[in-house]
Amino acid sequence: MSAGAPAARRRSLGEVGRVVGVAAAGGASAFLWVAVACQLLSITAYLLTGTRDLVTWVRVGLLASVLSLRSAVEMRLPGIPGFREPSSPIEVSLVFVPMLLTVAFVWLCARAGRRAADQRAGGSRLPTVALAGAGAAIAAALLAGLVAVPVRLSLPVFGARIDADPVNAAVWGFALAAIAAGLGAAIRLSGHAAAGRAIRGGFVAYGWALLLLAVGVVAIGAFEPAATRAYVRWLRDA
């Protein structure tokens, strides 16, 4: 009995390591896929518009990656003109609504949680769910915080500066990844296929809504080319 206890403990620790490792790899992969998609979109915008330089658009892609996690960004505006004494700069915190990339990140983290749950042969469900959520959350939080560090953008036409908060980005990355991966692991362990299909259906519906919104923006650009060209010229001169 005493000889079997260390072996059982080693097996249990091995399962814990596999659960955390698979979840962490999935959380990191989810954020990296979002970051790559944002960079491709920003580089495409740079090639199409020809505004600013490539480094600025790379930072825009990093900013979009952070915003995909619902992270807040700080916008610093100059003081209000017209007063006798110069007013102090105005700081505004902006939080954007979940985007299509947010849905993709949550979906990928949920898949990572399901894969992590498959690594546990037995035992209580709650520790497995917690381990899967923690593994994905830590990896996503570290990457989100690192990506937010170099995000420093300026808008000369407004005299504004946009900064990303690495701590806020890490917190939101941790929270989203933990909830998504934990939920994915819980659904896999509970065997409730109907609940999983219902949640997937909600994400798909929200994703289609955002996709149709993007199609609407493209359609406006196609049917109103003069206004679109004027907007692009405004960006180029900013």
PDB file of C-alpha atoms in Angstrom:
ATOM      1  CA  MET A   1       0.000   0.000   0.000  1.00  0.00           C
ATOM      2  CA  SER A   2       2.786   2.387   0.927  1.00  0.00           C
ATOM      3  CA  ALA A   3       4.739   1.476  -2.219  1.00  0.00           C
ATOM      4  CA  GLY A   4       1.767   2.215  -4.454  1.00  0.00           C
ATOM      5  CA  ALA A   5       1.115   5.634  -2.945  1.00  0.00           C
ATOM      6  CA  PRO A   6       4.187   7.355  -4.480  1.00  0.00           C
ATOM      7  CA  ALA A   7       3.397   5.854  -7.886  1.00  0.00           C
ATOM      8  CA  ALA A   8      -0.198   7.084  -7.696  1.00  0.00           C
ATOM      9  CA  ARG A   9       1.043  10.503  -6.635  1.00  0.00           C
ATOM     10  CA  ARG A  10       3.435  10.622  -9.585  1.00  0.00           C
ATOM     11  CA  ARG A  11       0.650   9.651 -11.979  1.00  0.00           C
ATOM     12  CA  SER A  12      -1.577  12.340 -10.510  1.00  0.00           C
ATOM     13  CA  LEU A  13       1.155  14.978 -10.843  1.00  0.00           C
ATOM     14  CA  GLY A  14       1.801  13.862 -14.400  1.00  0.00           C
ATOM     15  CA  GLU A  15      -1.869  14.300 -15.246  1.00  0.00           C
ATOM     16  CA  VAL A  16      -1.874  17.759 -13.637  1.00  0.00           C
ATOM     17  CA  GLY A  17       1.177  18.727 -15.680  1.00  0.00           C
ATOM     18  CA  ARG A  18      -0.431  17.520 -18.899  1.00  0.00           C
ATOM     19  CA  VAL A  19      -3.687  19.375 -18.192  1.00  0.00           C
ATOM     20  CA  VAL A  20      -1.882  22.645 -17.440  1.00  0.00           C
ATOM     21  CA  GLY A  21       0.555  22.208 -20.330  1.00  0.00           C
ATOM     22  CA  VAL A  22      -2.107  21.499 -22.951  1.00  0.00           C
ATOM     23  CA  ALA A  23      -4.248  24.379 -21.692  1.00  0.00           C
ATOM     24  CA  ALA A  24      -1.288  26.779 -21.634  1.00  0.00           C
ATOM     25  CA  ALA A  25      -0.290  25.822 -25.164  1.00  0.00           C
ATOM     26  CA  GLY A  26      -3.864  26.330 -26.312  1.00  0.00           C
ATOM     27  CA  GLY A  27      -4.184  29.727 -24.597  1.00  0.00           C
ATOM     28  CA  ALA A  28      -0.918  30.933 -26.100  1.00  0.00           C
ATOM     29  CA  SER A  29      -1.900  29.614 -29.526  1.00  0.00           C
ATOM     30  CA  ALA A  30      -5.290  31.356 -29.321  1.00  0.00           C
ATOM     31  CA  PHE A  31      -3.739  34.746 -28.653  1.00  0.00           C
ATOM     32  CA  LEU A  32      -1.021  34.267 -31.262  1.00  0.00           C
ATOM     33  CA  TRP A  33      -3.625  33.455 -33.912  1.00  0.00           C
ATOM     34  CA  VAL A  34      -5.483  36.658 -33.020  1.00  0.00           C
ATOM     35  CA  ALA A  35      -2.233  38.666 -33.125  1.00  0.00           C
ATOM     36  CA  VAL A  36      -1.281  37.223 -36.526  1.00  0.00           C
ATOM     37  CA  ALA A  37      -4.735  38.015 -37.937  1.00  0.00           C
ATOM     38  CA  CYS A  38      -4.498  41.600 -36.665  1.00  0.00           C
ATOM     39  CA  GLN A  39      -1.050  42.038 -38.202  1.00  0.00           C
ATOM     40  CA  LEU A  40      -2.239  40.715 -41.559  1.00  0.00           C
ATOM     41  CA  LEU A  41      -5.192  43.117 -41.506  1.00  0.00           C
ATOM     42  CA  SER A  42      -3.020  46.084 -40.544  1.00  0.00           C
ATOM     43  CA  ILE A  43      -0.391  45.323 -43.201  1.00  0.00           C
ATOM     44  CA  THR A  44      -3.177  44.955 -45.783  1.00  0.00           C
ATOM     45  CA  ALA A  45      -4.509  48.374 -44.744  1.00  0.00           C
ATOM     46  CA  TYR A  46      -1.007  49.804 -45.093  1.00  0.00           C
ATOM     47  CA  LEU A  47      -0.663  48.417 -48.632  1.00  0.00           C
ATOM     48  CA  LEU A  48      -4.116  49.639 -49.673  1.00  0.00           C
ATOM     49  CA  THR A  49      -4.007  53.141 -48.181  1.00  0.00           C
ATOM     50  CA  GLY A  50      -0.297  53.965 -48.276  1.00  0.00           C
ATOM     51  CA  THR A  51      -0.705  56.149 -45.184  1.00  0.00           C
ATOM     52  CA  ARG A  52       1.883  56.442 -42.436  1.00  0.00           C
ATOM     53  CA  ASP A  53       4.802  54.011 -42.234  1.00  0.00           C
ATOM     54  CA  LEU A  54       4.907  50.255 -41.774  1.00  0.00           C
ATOM     55  CA  VAL A  55       6.054  50.476 -38.141  1.00  0.00           C
ATOM     56  CA  THR A  56       2.980  52.529 -37.268  1.00  0.00           C
ATOM     57  CA  TRP A  57       0.701  49.976 -38.886  1.00  0.00           C
ATOM     58  CA  VAL A  58       2.445  47.146 -37.029  1.00  0.00           C
ATOM     59  CA  ARG A  59       1.654  49.003 -33.808  1.00  0.00           C
ATOM     60  CA  VAL A  60      -1.927  49.376 -34.997  1.00  0.00           C
ATOM     61  CA  GLY A  61      -2.036  45.599 -35.396  1.00  0.00           C
ATOM     62  CA  LEU A  62      -0.707  45.145 -31.874  1.00  0.00           C
ATOM     63  CA  LEU A  63      -3.318  47.597 -30.616  1.00  0.00           C
ATOM     64  CA  ALA A  64      -6.057  45.623 -32.383  1.00  0.00           C
ATOM     65  CA  SER A  65      -4.773  42.438 -30.720  1.00  0.00           C
ATOM     66  CA  VAL A  66      -5.107  44.058 -27.307  1.00  0.00           C
ATOM     67  CA  LEU A  67      -8.539  45.496 -28.123  1.00  0.00           C
ATOM     68  CA  SER A  68      -9.688  42.028 -29.172  1.00  0.00           C
ATOM     69  CA  LEU A  69      -9.442  41.052 -25.500  1.00  0.00           C
ATOM     70  CA  ARG A  70     -11.628  44.030 -24.477  1.00  0.00           C
ATOM     71  CA  SER A  71      -8.615  45.713 -22.939  1.00  0.00           C
ATOM     72  CA  ALA A  72      -8.884  49.429 -22.217  1.00  0.00           C
ATOM     73  CA  VAL A  73      -6.676  51.956 -24.003  1.00  0.00           C
ATOM     74  CA  GLU A  74      -5.802  55.412 -22.758  1.00  0.00           C
ATOM     75  CA  MET A  75      -6.300  58.348 -25.113  1.00  0.00           C
ATOM     76  CA  ARG A  76      -4.574  61.560 -24.066  1.00  0.00           C
ATOM     77  CA  LEU A  77      -6.022  64.710 -25.637  1.00  0.00           C
ATOM     78  CA  PRO A  78      -4.556  68.227 -25.479  1.00  0.00           C
ATOM     79  CA  GLY A  79      -6.143  70.882 -23.318  1.00  0.00           C
ATOM     80  CA  ILE A  80      -9.214  72.770 -24.458  1.00  0.00           C
ATOM     81  CA  PRO A  81      -8.160  75.840 -26.453  1.00  0.00           C
ATOM     82  CA  GLY A  82      -9.655  79.277 -25.939  1.00  0.00           C
ATOM     83  CA  PHE A  83      -8.983  79.612 -22.222  1.00  0.00           C
ATOM     84  CA  ARG A  84      -6.667  82.259 -20.806  1.00  0.00           C
ATOM     85  CA  GLU A  85      -4.712  79.692 -18.853  1.00  0.00           C
ATOM     86  CA  PRO A  86      -3.646  76.504 -20.638  1.00  0.00           C
ATOM     87  CA  SER A  87      -5.716  73.604 -19.408  1.00  0.00           C
ATOM     88  CA  SER A  88      -4.211  70.283 -18.479  1.00  0.00           C
ATOM     89  CA  PRO A  89      -4.380  67.392 -20.964  1.00  0.00           C
ATOM     90  CA  ILE A  90      -7.516  65.254 -20.906  1.00  0.00           C
ATOM     91  CA  GLU A  91      -7.163  61.494 -20.377  1.00  0.00           C
ATOM     92  CA  VAL A  92      -9.939  59.259 -21.673  1.00  0.00           C
ATOM     93  CA  SER A  93     -10.208  55.502 -21.134  1.00  0.00           C
ATOM     94  CA  LEU A  94     -11.777  53.613 -24.035  1.00  0.00           C
ATOM     95  CA  VAL A  95     -13.131  50.067 -23.975  1.00  0.00           C
ATOM     96  CA  PHE A  96     -14.314  48.545 -27.241  1.00  0.00           C
ATOM     97  CA  VAL A  97     -17.159  46.082 -27.635  1.00  0.00           C
ATOM     98  CA  PRO A  98     -16.260  42.443 -28.346  1.00  0.00           C
ATOM     99  CA  MET A  99     -15.222  41.957 -31.950  1.00  0.00           C
ATOM    100  CA  LEU A 100     -15.155  38.971 -34.269  1.00  0.00           C
ATOM    101  CA  LEU A 101     -11.598  38.296 -33.116  1.00  0.00           C
ATOM    102  CA  THR A 102     -12.834  38.226 -29.509  1.00  0.00           C
ATOM    103  CA  VAL A 103     -15.226  35.431 -30.430  1.00  0.00           C
ATOM    104  CA  ALA A 104     -12.395  33.582 -32.179  1.00  0.00           C
ATOM    105  CA  PHE A 105     -10.150  33.933 -29.126  1.00  0.00           C
ATOM    106  CA  VAL A 106     -12.849  32.637 -26.767  1.00  0.00           C
ATOM    107  CA  TRP A 107     -13.633  29.737 -29.099  1.00  0.00           C
ATOM    108  CA  LEU A 108      -9.973  28.719 -29.393  1.00  0.00           C
ATOM    109  CA  CYS A 109      -9.508  28.896 -25.610  1.00  0.00           C
ATOM    110  CA  ALA A 110     -12.611  26.756 -25.115  1.00  0.00           C
ATOM    111  CA  ARG A 111     -11.162  24.165 -27.488  1.00  0.00           C
ATOM    112  CA  ALA A 112      -7.941  24.256 -25.470  1.00  0.00           C
ATOM    113  CA  GLY A 113      -9.956  23.604 -22.303  1.00  0.00           C
ATOM    114  CA  ARG A 114     -11.649  20.607 -23.902  1.00  0.00           C
ATOM    115  CA  ARG A 115      -8.305  19.160 -25.000  1.00  0.00           C
ATOM    116  CA  ALA A 116      -6.886  19.734 -21.531  1.00  0.00           C
ATOM    117  CA  ALA A 117      -9.829  17.930 -19.914  1.00  0.00           C
ATOM    118  CA  ASP A 118      -9.076  14.869 -22.050  1.00  0.00           C
ATOM    119  CA  GLN A 119      -5.670  14.565 -20.338  1.00  0.00           C
ATOM    120  CA  ARG A 120      -7.234  13.782 -16.947  1.00  0.00           C
ATOM    121  CA  ALA A 121      -8.105  10.103 -16.531  1.00  0.00           C
ATOM    122  CA  GLY A 122     -10.213  10.496 -13.384  1.00  0.00           C
ATOM    123  CA  GLY A 123     -10.677  12.393 -10.175  1.00  0.00           C
ATOM    124  CA  SER A 124     -12.837  15.358  -9.331  1.00  0.00           C
ATOM    125  CA  ARG A 125     -14.055  17.595 -12.135  1.00  0.00           C
ATOM    126  CA  LEU A 126     -13.591  20.918 -10.365  1.00  0.00           C
ATOM    127  CA  PRO A 127      -9.759  20.731 -10.030  1.00  0.00           C
ATOM    128  CA  THR A 128      -9.485  19.794 -13.706  1.00  0.00           C
ATOM    129  CA  VAL A 129     -11.634  22.750 -14.737  1.00  0.00           C
ATOM    130  CA  ALA A 130      -9.579  25.068 -12.521  1.00  0.00           C
ATOM    131  CA  LEU A 131      -6.277  23.751 -13.868  1.00  0.00           C
ATOM    132  CA  ALA A 132      -7.408  24.082 -17.483  1.00  0.00           C
ATOM    133  CA  GLY A 133      -8.592  27.650 -16.896  1.00  0.00           C
ATOM    134  CA  ALA A 134      -5.426  28.633 -15.044  1.00  0.00           C
ATOM    135  CA  GLY A 135      -3.098  27.161 -17.668  1.00  0.00           C
ATOM    136  CA  ALA A 136      -4.760  28.954 -20.582  1.00  0.00           C
ATOM    137  CA  ALA A 137      -5.182  32.175 -18.593  1.00  0.00           C
ATOM    138  CA  ILE A 138      -1.562  32.515 -17.499  1.00  0.00           C
ATOM    139  CA  ALA A 139      -0.216  31.984 -21.013  1.00  0.00           C
ATOM    140  CA  ALA A 140      -2.693  34.426 -22.589  1.00  0.00           C
ATOM    141  CA  ALA A 141      -2.105  37.044 -19.896  1.00  0.00           C
ATOM    142  CA  LEU A 142       1.668  36.979 -20.338  1.00  0.00           C
ATOM    143  CA  LEU A 143       1.452  37.375 -24.105  1.00  0.00           C
ATOM    144  CA  ALA A 144      -1.205  40.099 -23.936  1.00  0.00           C
ATOM    145  CA  GLY A 145       0.825  42.098 -21.436  1.00  0.00           C
ATOM    146  CA  LEU A 146       3.968  41.832 -23.560  1.00  0.00           C
ATOM    147  CA  VAL A 147       2.161  42.838 -26.754  1.00  0.00           C
ATOM    148  CA  ALA A 148       0.670  45.924 -25.081  1.00  0.00           C
ATOM    149  CA  VAL A 149       4.074  47.311 -24.022  1.00  0.00           C
ATOM    150  CA  PRO A 150       5.181  48.809 -27.400  1.00  0.00           C
ATOM    151  CA  VAL A 151       1.712  50.188 -28.308  1.00  0.00           C
ATOM    152  CA  ARG A 152       2.244  53.973 -28.499  1.00  0.00           C
ATOM    153  CA  LEU A 153       0.335  55.763 -31.241  1.00  0.00           C
ATOM    154  CA  SER A 154      -0.199  59.429 -32.045  1.00  0.00           C
ATOM    155  CA  LEU A 155      -2.954  61.151 -34.023  1.00  0.00           C
ATOM    156  CA  PRO A 156      -1.456  64.486 -35.124  1.00  0.00           C
ATOM    157  CA  VAL A 157      -4.718  65.745 -36.618  1.00  0.00           C
ATOM    158  CA  PHE A 158      -6.252  65.661 -33.139  1.00  0.00           C
ATOM    159  CA  GLY A 159      -3.040  66.132 -31.185  1.00  0.00           C
ATOM    160  CA  ALA A 160      -3.934  62.924 -29.354  1.00  0.00           C
ATOM    161  CA  ARG A 161      -1.857  60.002 -28.128  1.00  0.00           C
ATOM    162  CA  ILE A 162      -3.085  56.448 -27.590  1.00  0.00           C
ATOM    163  CA  ASP A 163      -1.382  54.124 -25.109  1.00  0.00           C
ATOM    164  CA  ALA A 164      -2.232  50.544 -24.209  1.00  0.00           C
ATOM    165  CA  ASP A 165      -2.092  49.460 -20.577  1.00  0.00           C
ATOM    166  CA  PRO A 166      -0.088  46.211 -20.244  1.00  0.00           C
ATOM    167  CA  VAL A 167      -1.592  45.408 -16.845  1.00  0.00           C
ATOM    168  CA  ASN A 168      -5.144  45.895 -18.104  1.00  0.00           C
ATOM    169  CA  ALA A 169      -4.397  43.800 -21.190  1.00  0.00           C
ATOM    170  CA  ALA A 170      -2.975  41.009 -19.032  1.00  0.00           C
ATOM    171  CA  VAL A 171      -5.972  41.082 -16.692  1.00  0.00           C
ATOM    172  CA  TRP A 172      -8.494  40.881 -19.535  1.00  0.00           C
ATOM    173  CA  GLY A 173      -6.488  38.182 -21.292  1.00  0.00           C
ATOM    174  CA  PHE A 174      -6.385  36.190 -18.061  1.00  0.00           C
ATOM    175  CA  ALA A 175     -10.107  36.602 -17.412  1.00  0.00           C
ATOM    176  CA  LEU A 176     -11.305  35.718 -20.922  1.00  0.00           C
ATOM    177  CA  ALA A 177      -8.982  32.744 -21.296  1.00  0.00           C
ATOM    178  CA  ALA A 178      -9.792  31.397 -17.822  1.00  0.00           C
ATOM    179  CA  ILE A 179     -13.554  31.579 -18.371  1.00  0.00           C
ATOM    180  CA  ALA A 180     -13.433  30.143 -21.900  1.00  0.00           C
ATOM    181  CA  ALA A 181     -10.997  27.310 -21.139  1.00  0.00           C
ATOM    182  CA  GLY A 182     -12.724  26.458 -17.864  1.00  0.00           C
ATOM    183  CA  LEU A 183     -16.098  26.377 -19.579  1.00  0.00           C
ATOM    184  CA  GLY A 184     -14.735  24.187 -22.362  1.00  0.00           C
ATOM    185  CA  ALA A 185     -13.269  21.749 -19.851  1.00  0.00           C
ATOM    186  CA  ALA A 186     -16.484  21.689 -17.802  1.00  0.00           C
ATOM    187  CA  ILE A 187     -18.609  20.912 -20.857  1.00  0.00           C
ATOM    188  CA  ARG A 188     -16.256  18.121 -21.935  1.00  0.00           C
ATOM    189  CA  LEU A 189     -16.204  16.531 -18.474  1.00  0.00           C
ATOM    190  CA  SER A 190     -19.945  16.833 -17.923  1.00  0.00           C
ATOM    191  CA  GLY A 191     -20.741  15.284 -21.280  1.00  0.00           C
ATOM    192  CA  HIS A 192     -23.541  17.798 -21.930  1.00  0.00           C
ATOM    193  CA  ALA A 193     -23.348  17.861 -25.710  1.00  0.00           C
ATOM    194  CA  ALA A 194     -26.547  19.924 -25.916  1.00  0.00           C
ATOM    195  CA  ALA A 195     -25.067  22.686 -23.747  1.00  0.00           C
ATOM    196  CA  GLY A 196     -21.942  22.737 -25.874  1.00  0.00           C
ATOM    197  CA  ARG A 197     -23.969  23.020 -29.071  1.00  0.00           C
ATOM    198  CA  ALA A 198     -26.069  25.828 -27.579  1.00  0.00           C
ATOM    199  CA  ILE A 199     -22.997  27.830 -26.561  1.00  0.00           C
ATOM    200  CA  ARG A 200     -21.375  27.256 -29.952  1.00  0.00           C
ATOM    201  CA  GLY A 201     -24.590  28.397 -31.600  1.00  0.00           C
ATOM    202  CA  GLY A 202     -24.542  31.632 -29.622  1.00  0.00           C
ATOM    203  CA  PHE A 203     -20.951  32.343 -30.637  1.00  0.00           C
ATOM    204  CA  VAL A 204     -21.715  31.544 -34.276  1.00  0.00           C
ATOM    205  CA  ALA A 205     -24.731  33.874 -34.263  1.00  0.00           C
ATOM    206  CA  TYR A 206     -22.711  36.705 -32.732  1.00  0.00           C
ATOM    207  CA  GLY A 207     -19.890  36.081 -35.195  1.00  0.00           C
ATOM    208  CA  TRP A 208     -22.294  36.243 -38.141  1.00  0.00           C
ATOM    209  CA  ALA A 209     -23.694  39.517 -36.817  1.00  0.00           C
ATOM    210  CA  LEU A 210     -20.223  41.047 -36.709  1.00  0.00           C
ATOM    211  CA  LEU A 211     -19.369  39.618 -40.110  1.00  0.00           C
ATOM    212  CA  LEU A 212     -22.496  41.136 -41.635  1.00  0.00           C
ATOM    213  CA  LEU A 213     -21.561  44.444 -40.020  1.00  0.00           C
ATOM    214  CA  ALA A 214     -18.164  44.271 -41.724  1.00  0.00           C
ATOM    215  CA  VAL A 215     -19.832  43.398 -45.036  1.00  0.00           C
ATOM    216  CA  GLY A 216     -22.055  46.442 -44.593  1.00  0.00           C
ATOM    217  CA  VAL A 217     -19.015  48.679 -44.168  1.00  0.00           C
ATOM    218  CA  VAL A 218     -17.476  47.229 -47.350  1.00  0.00           C
ATOM    219  CA  ALA A 219     -20.760  47.710 -49.193  1.00  0.00           C
ATOM    220  CA  ILE A 220     -20.886  51.370 -48.163  1.00  0.00           C
ATOM    221  CA  GLY A 221     -17.372  51.778 -49.516  1.00  0.00           C
ATOM    222  CA  ALA A 222     -18.395  50.129 -52.787  1.00  0.00           C
ATOM    223  CA  PHE A 223     -21.574  52.159 -53.304  1.00  0.00           C
ATOM    224  CA  GLU A 224     -20.122  55.440 -52.011  1.00  0.00           C
ATOM    225  CA  PRO A 225     -16.614  55.488 -53.532  1.00  0.00           C
ATOM    226  CA  ALA A 226     -16.340  59.289 -53.405  1.00  0.00           C
ATOM    227  CA  ALA A 227     -16.895  59.371 -49.662  1.00  0.00           C
ATOM    228  CA  THR A 228     -14.493  56.460 -49.208  1.00  0.00           C
ATOM    229  CA  ARG A 229     -11.777  58.205 -51.233  1.00  0.00           C
ATOM    230  CA  ALA A 230     -12.290  61.396 -49.224  1.00  0.00           C
ATOM    231  CA  TYR A 231     -11.891  59.428 -46.001  1.00  0.00           C
ATOM    232  CA  VAL A 232      -8.695  57.768 -47.254  1.00  0.00           C
ATOM    233  CA  ARG A 233      -7.303  61.169 -48.297  1.00  0.00           C
ATOM    234  CA  TRP A 234      -8.111  62.505 -44.831  1.00  0.00           C
ATOM    235  CA  LEU A 235      -6.169  59.601 -43.306  1.00  0.00           C
ATOM    236  CA  ARG A 236      -3.240  60.248 -45.632  1.00  0.00           C
ATOM    237  CA  ASP A 237      -3.086  63.941 -44.720  1.00  0.00           C
ATOM    238  CA  ALA A 238      -3.521  63.341 -40.974  1.00  0.00           C
TER     239      ALA A 238
END
